Short mmCIF file of C-alpha atoms in Angstrom, two decimals:
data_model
loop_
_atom_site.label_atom_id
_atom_site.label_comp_id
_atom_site.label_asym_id
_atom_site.label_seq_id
_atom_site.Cartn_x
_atom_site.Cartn_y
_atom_site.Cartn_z
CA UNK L 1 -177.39 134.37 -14.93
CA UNK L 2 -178.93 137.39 -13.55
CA UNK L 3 -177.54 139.25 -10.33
CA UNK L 4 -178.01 137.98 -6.99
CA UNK L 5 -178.89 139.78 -4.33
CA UNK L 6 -177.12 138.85 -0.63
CA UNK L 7 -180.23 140.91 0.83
CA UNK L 8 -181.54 137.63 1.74
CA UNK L 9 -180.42 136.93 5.00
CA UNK L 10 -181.14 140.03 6.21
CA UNK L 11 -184.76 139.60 5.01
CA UNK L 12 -184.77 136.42 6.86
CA UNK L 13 -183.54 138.13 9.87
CA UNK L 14 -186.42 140.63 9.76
CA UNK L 15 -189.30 137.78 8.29
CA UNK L 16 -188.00 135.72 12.05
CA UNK L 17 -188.26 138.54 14.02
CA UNK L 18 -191.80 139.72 12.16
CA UNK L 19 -193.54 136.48 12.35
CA UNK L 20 -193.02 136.24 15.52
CA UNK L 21 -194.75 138.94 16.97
CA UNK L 22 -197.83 138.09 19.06
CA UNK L 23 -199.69 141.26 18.84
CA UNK L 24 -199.63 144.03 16.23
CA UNK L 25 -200.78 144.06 12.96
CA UNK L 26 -197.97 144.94 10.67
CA UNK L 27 -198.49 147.30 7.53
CA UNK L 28 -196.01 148.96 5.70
CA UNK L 29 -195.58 152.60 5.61
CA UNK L 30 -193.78 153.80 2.53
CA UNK L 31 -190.21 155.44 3.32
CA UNK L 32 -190.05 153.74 6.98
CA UNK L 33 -189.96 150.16 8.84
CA UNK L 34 -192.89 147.66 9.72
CA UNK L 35 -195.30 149.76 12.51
CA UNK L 36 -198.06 147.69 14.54
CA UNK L 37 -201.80 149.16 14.50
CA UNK L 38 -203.58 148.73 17.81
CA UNK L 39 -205.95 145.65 16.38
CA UNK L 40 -204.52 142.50 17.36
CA UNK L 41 -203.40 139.73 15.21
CA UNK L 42 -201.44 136.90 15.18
CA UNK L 43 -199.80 135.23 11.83
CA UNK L 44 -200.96 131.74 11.23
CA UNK L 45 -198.79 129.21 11.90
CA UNK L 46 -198.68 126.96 8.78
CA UNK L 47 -198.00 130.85 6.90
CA UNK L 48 -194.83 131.58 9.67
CA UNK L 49 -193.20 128.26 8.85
CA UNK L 50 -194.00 128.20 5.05
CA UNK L 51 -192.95 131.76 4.81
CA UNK L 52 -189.11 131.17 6.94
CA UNK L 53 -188.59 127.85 5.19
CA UNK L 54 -189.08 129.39 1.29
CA UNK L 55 -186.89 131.85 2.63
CA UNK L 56 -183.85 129.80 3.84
CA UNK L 57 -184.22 127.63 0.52
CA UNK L 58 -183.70 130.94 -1.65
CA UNK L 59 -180.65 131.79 0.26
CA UNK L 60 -179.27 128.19 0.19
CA UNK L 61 -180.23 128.23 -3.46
CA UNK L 62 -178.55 131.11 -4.25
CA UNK L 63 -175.16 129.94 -2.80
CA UNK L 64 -175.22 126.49 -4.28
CA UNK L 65 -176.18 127.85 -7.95
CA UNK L 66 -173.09 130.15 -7.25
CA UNK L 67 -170.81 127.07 -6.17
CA UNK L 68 -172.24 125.06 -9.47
CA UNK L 69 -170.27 126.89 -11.64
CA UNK L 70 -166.65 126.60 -9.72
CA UNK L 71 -164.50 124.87 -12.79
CA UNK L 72 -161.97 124.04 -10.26
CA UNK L 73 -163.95 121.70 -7.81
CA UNK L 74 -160.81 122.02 -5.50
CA UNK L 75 -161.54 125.42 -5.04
CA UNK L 76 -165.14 124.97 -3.72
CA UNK L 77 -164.86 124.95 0.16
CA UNK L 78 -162.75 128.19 -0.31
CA UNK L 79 -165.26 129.87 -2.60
CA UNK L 80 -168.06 128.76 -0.11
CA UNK L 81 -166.18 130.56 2.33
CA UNK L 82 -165.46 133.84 0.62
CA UNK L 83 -169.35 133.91 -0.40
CA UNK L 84 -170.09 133.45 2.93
CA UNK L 85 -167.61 136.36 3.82
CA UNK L 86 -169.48 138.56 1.33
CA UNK L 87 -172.66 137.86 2.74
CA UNK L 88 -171.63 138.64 6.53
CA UNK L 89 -170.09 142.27 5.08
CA UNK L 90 -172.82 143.22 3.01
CA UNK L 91 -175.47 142.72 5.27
CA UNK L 92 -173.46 144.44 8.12
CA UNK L 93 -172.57 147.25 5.75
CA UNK L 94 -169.11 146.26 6.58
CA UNK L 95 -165.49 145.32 4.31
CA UNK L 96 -164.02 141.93 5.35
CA UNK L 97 -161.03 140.78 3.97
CA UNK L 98 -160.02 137.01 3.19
CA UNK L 99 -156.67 135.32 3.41
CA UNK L 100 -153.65 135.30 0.57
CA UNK L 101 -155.78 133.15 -2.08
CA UNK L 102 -154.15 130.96 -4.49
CA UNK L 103 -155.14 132.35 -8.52
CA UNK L 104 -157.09 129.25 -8.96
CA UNK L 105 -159.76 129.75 -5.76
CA UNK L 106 -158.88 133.64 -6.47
CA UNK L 107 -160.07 133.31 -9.83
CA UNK L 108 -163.01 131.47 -8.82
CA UNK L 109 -164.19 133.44 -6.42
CA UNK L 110 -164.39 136.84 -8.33
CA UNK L 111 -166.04 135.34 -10.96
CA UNK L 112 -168.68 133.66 -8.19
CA UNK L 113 -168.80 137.59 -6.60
CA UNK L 114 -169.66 138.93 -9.88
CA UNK L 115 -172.92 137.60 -10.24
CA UNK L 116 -173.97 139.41 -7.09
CA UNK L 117 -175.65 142.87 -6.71
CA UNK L 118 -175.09 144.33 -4.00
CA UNK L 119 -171.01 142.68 -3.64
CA UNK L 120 -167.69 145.02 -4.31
CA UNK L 121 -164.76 142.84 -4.32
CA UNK L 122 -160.85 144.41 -4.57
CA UNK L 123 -157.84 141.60 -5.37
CA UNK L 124 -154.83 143.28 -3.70
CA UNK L 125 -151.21 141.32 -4.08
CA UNK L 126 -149.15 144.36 -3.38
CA UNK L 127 -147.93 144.80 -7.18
CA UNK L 128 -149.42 144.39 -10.21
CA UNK L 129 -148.53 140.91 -11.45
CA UNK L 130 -149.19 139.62 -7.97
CA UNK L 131 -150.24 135.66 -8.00
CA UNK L 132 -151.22 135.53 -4.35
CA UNK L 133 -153.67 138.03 -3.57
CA UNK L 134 -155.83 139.22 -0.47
CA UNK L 135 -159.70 139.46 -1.67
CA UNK L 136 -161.54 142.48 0.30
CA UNK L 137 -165.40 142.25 0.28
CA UNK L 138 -168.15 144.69 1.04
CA UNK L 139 -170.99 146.38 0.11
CA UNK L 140 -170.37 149.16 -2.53
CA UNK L 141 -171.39 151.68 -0.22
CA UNK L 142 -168.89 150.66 2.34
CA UNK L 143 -166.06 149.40 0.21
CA UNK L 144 -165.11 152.72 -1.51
CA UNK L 145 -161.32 152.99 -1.44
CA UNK L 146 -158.78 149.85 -1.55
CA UNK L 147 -157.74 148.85 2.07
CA UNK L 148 -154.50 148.61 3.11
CA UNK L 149 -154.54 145.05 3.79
CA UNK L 150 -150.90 144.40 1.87
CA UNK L 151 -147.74 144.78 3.81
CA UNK L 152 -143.86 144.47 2.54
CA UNK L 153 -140.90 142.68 4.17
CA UNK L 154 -136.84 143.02 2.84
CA UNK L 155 -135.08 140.12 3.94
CA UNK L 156 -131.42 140.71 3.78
CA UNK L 157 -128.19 138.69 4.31
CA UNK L 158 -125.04 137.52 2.65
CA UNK L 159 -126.39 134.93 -0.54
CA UNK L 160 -123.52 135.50 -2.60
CA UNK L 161 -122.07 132.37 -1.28
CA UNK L 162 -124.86 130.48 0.20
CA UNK L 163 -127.73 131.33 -2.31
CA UNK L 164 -131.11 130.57 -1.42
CA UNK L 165 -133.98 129.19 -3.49
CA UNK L 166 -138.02 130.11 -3.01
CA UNK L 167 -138.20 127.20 -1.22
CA UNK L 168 -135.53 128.35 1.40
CA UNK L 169 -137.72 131.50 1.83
CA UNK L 170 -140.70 130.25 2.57
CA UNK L 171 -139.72 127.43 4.48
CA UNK L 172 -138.07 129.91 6.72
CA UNK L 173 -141.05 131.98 6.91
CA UNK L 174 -143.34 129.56 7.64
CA UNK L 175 -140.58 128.17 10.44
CA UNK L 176 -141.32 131.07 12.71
CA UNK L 177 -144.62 129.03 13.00
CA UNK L 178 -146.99 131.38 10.85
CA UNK L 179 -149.43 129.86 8.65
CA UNK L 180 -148.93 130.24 4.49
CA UNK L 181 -152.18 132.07 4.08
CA UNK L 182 -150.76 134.86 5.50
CA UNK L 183 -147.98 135.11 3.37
CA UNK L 184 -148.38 136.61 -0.52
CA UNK L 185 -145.13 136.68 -3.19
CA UNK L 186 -142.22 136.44 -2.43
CA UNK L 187 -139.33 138.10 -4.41
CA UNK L 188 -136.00 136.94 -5.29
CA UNK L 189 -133.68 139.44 -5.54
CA UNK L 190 -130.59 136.89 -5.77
CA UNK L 191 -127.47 137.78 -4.03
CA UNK L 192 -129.67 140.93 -1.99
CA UNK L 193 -131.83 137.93 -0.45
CA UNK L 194 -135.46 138.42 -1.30
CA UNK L 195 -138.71 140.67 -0.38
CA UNK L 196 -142.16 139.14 0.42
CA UNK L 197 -146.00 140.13 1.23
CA UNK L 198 -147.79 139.60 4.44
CA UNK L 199 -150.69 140.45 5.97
CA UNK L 200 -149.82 143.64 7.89
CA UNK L 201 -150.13 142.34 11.59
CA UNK L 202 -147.57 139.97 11.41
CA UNK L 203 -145.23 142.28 9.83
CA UNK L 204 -143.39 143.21 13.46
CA UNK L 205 -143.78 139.05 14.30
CA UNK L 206 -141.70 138.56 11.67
CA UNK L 207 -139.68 140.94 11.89
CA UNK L 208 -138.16 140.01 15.31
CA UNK L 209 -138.28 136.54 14.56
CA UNK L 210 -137.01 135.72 11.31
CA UNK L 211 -133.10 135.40 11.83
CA UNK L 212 -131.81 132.87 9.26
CA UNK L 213 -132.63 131.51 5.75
CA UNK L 214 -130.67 128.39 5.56
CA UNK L 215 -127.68 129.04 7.32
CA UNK L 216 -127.55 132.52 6.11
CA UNK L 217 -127.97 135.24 9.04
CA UNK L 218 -131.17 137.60 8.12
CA UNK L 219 -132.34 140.96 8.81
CA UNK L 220 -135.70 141.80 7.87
CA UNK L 221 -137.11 145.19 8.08
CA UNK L 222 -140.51 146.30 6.40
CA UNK L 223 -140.61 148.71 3.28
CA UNK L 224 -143.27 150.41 1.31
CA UNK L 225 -145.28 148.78 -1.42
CA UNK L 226 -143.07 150.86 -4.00
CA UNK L 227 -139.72 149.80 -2.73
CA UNK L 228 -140.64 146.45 -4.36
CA UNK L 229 -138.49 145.44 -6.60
CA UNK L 230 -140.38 143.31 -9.45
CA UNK L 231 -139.53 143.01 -13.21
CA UNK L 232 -142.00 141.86 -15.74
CA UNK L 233 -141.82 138.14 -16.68
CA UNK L 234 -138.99 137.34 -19.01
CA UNK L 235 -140.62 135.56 -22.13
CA UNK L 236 -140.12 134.06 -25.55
CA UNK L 237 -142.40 133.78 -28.66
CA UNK L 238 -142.93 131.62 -31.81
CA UNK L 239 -145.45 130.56 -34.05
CA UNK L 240 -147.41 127.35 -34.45
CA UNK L 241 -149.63 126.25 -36.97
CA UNK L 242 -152.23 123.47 -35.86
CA UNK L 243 -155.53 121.92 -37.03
CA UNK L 244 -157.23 122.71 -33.66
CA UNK L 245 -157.32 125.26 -31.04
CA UNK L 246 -157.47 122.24 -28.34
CA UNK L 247 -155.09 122.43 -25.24
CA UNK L 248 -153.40 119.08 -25.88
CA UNK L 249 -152.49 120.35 -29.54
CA UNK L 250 -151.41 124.15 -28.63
CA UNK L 251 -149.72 122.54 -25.16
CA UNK L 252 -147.87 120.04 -26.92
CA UNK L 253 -146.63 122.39 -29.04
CA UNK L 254 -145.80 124.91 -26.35
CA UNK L 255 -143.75 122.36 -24.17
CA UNK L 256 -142.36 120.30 -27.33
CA UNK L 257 -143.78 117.50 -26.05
CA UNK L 258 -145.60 114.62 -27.90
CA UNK L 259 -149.63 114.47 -27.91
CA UNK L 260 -149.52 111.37 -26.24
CA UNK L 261 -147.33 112.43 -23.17
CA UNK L 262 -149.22 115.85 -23.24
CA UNK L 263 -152.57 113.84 -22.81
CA UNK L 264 -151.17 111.69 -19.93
CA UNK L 265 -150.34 114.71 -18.27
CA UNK L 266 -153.93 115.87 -18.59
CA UNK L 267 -155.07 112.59 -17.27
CA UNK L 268 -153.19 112.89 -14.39
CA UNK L 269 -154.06 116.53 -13.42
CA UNK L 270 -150.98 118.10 -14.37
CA UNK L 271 -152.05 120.60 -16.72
CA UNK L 272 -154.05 123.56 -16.09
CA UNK L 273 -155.55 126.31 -17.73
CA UNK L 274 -155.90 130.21 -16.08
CA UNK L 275 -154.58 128.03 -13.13
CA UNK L 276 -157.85 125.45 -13.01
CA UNK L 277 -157.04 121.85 -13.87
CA UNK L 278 -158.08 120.62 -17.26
CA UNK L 279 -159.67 117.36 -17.64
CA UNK L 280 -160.45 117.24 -21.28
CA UNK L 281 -158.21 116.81 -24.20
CA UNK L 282 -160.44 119.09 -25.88
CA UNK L 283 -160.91 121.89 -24.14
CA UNK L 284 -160.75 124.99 -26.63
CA UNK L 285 -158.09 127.76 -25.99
CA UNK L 286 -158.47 131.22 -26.68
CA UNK L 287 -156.03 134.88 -27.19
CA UNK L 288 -155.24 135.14 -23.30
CA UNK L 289 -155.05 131.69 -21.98
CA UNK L 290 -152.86 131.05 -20.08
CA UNK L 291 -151.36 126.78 -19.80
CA UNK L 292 -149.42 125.73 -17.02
CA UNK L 293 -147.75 122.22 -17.03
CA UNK L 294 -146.65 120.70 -13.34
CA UNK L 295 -142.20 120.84 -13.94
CA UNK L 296 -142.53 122.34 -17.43
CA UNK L 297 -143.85 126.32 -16.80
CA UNK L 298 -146.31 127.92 -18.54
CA UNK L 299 -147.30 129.79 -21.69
CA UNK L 300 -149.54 132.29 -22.92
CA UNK L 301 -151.66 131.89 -26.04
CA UNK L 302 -150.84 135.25 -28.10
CA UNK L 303 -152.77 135.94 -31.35
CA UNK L 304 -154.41 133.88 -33.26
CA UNK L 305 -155.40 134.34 -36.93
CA UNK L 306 -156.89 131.34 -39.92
CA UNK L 307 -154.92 130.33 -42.49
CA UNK L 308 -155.91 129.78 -46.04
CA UNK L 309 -155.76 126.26 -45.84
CA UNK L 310 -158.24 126.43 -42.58
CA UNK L 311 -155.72 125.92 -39.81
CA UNK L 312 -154.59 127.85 -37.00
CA UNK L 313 -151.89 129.85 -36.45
CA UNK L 314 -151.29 130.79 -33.19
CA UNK L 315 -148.45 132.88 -31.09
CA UNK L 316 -146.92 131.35 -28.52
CA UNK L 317 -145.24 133.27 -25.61
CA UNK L 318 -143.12 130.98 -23.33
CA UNK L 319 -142.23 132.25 -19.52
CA UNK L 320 -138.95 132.05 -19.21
#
């Protein structure tokens, strides 16, 4: 598909405000706006209306050829909304920056942005293998440098007796009545307590109102970016050698589970792909994909070369 431009609404802006006009004739003079001559003239109506209509249908258009190709159909509202975001900011000449975004509508969403001209989006998560991640939008005249749109929280207290699971975190964070959106990673750093991302202007909020985590006593204080303290996922690799590159063969062997149970899972939505949810046994997997399975984790598919026999065989790396 060919770039889009978001000029569009801007145009339409200008076509309202130009086909309105009682008097002047316009003309255009090359390097400036629209100037009137002093002969009067007055657009005909049936050209006004024709003109604004095509013109609304071409942005509408645009957006809903965009929102076509969303493979996660659970992800379209919040797609609609970031292309809506990145419209607003590039006609304005302006950076607006979304919400924490889950990978699947995060995913979704840069690819959508990608097709468009005159759009610059930056994914921020505060560290590189971020899941949650603010999405910053602009045009590429405005958005120049990455905002700092991240901020970094240390919650500290005495786990070593009480420890505390992700769920204890959040459930703690969200307590002090702010909304998950606004809240990116979090951290374990076992017996320490944990660090988490937020959007910056709730970092003093929580900061005065966080106390406990369970029935642990908390203090949390704010740190830089670089104080985080995140270790690459811990994984393990093997081999597998299969007739088919499909997700219910290279999942089943991933998980050790049978084909059968494998494709129930897919049935039932539990099995996704780069975070979107598959619904076909036969979807094709490629060097990069990543499989999750709802209660079972996730693997990578490594390298994959033919055998002589004409079957797969493919690497496996398991997240431990």
């Amino acid at each position: 598909m060919a770039a889009i431009s978001l000029a569009a609404p801007w145009i339409l802006r200008r076509a309202v405000r130009t086909f309105s006009l009682p008097q002047p004739l316009l003309h255009l003079n090359p390097g400036s706006c629209f100037h009137g001559t002093h002969r009067p003239f007055t657009f005909p109506t049936s050209l006004r209306h024709t003109g604004i209509r095509q013109l609304i249908q071409a942005v509408k258009g645009n957006f809903d050829d965009l929102l076509k190709g969303v493979g996660d159909k659970n992800a379209i509202e919040e797609v609609k909304h970031i292309l809506e975001m990145a419209r607003r900011a590039s006609s304005r000449r302006e950076v607006l920056h979304s919400d924490f975004l889950t990978p699947p509508v995060l995913k979704e969403s840069m690819m959508a942005l990608e097709k468009l001209a005159d759009v610059k989006a930056v994914a921020q998560g505060g560290y590189p293998q971020a899941e949650r991640c603010r999405l910053s939008v602009g045009h590429p005249e405005a958005l120049t440098s990455d905002p700092d749109i991240v901020a970094a929280l240390s919650i500290t207290g005495n786990f070593g007796f009480q420890p505390c699971s992700h769920g204890d975190f959040l459930g703690s964070i969200l307590g002090t009545g702010i909304a998950r959106e606004k809240i990116g990673d979090i951290i374990l750093q076992g017996e320490k307590g944990a660090q988490f991302l937020v959007v910056p202007e709730l970092a003093d909020y929580l900061i005065t109102s966080l106390e406990k985590v369970g029935n642990v006593s908390v203090s949390c204080t704010r740190i830089p970016l670089l104080a985080l303290e995140y270790e690459p996922p811990r994984t393990k690799s093997f081999k597998t050698i299969e007739a088919s590159l499909r997700v219910d063969a290279l999942a089943s062997a991933g998980f050790k589970l049978s084909r059968s149970k494998l494709v129930n899972l897919i049935s039932n939505g539990d099995v996704r792909v780069n975070w979107t949810t598959v619904t076909k046994n036969g979807t094709t997997l490629r060097t990069g994909d990543i499989v999750s399975v709802s209660g079972k984790g996730r693997i990578k598919i490594g390298e994959i070369n033919s055998t002589r026999k004409g079957k797969f065989a493919v690497e496996l790396i398991q997240y431990l």
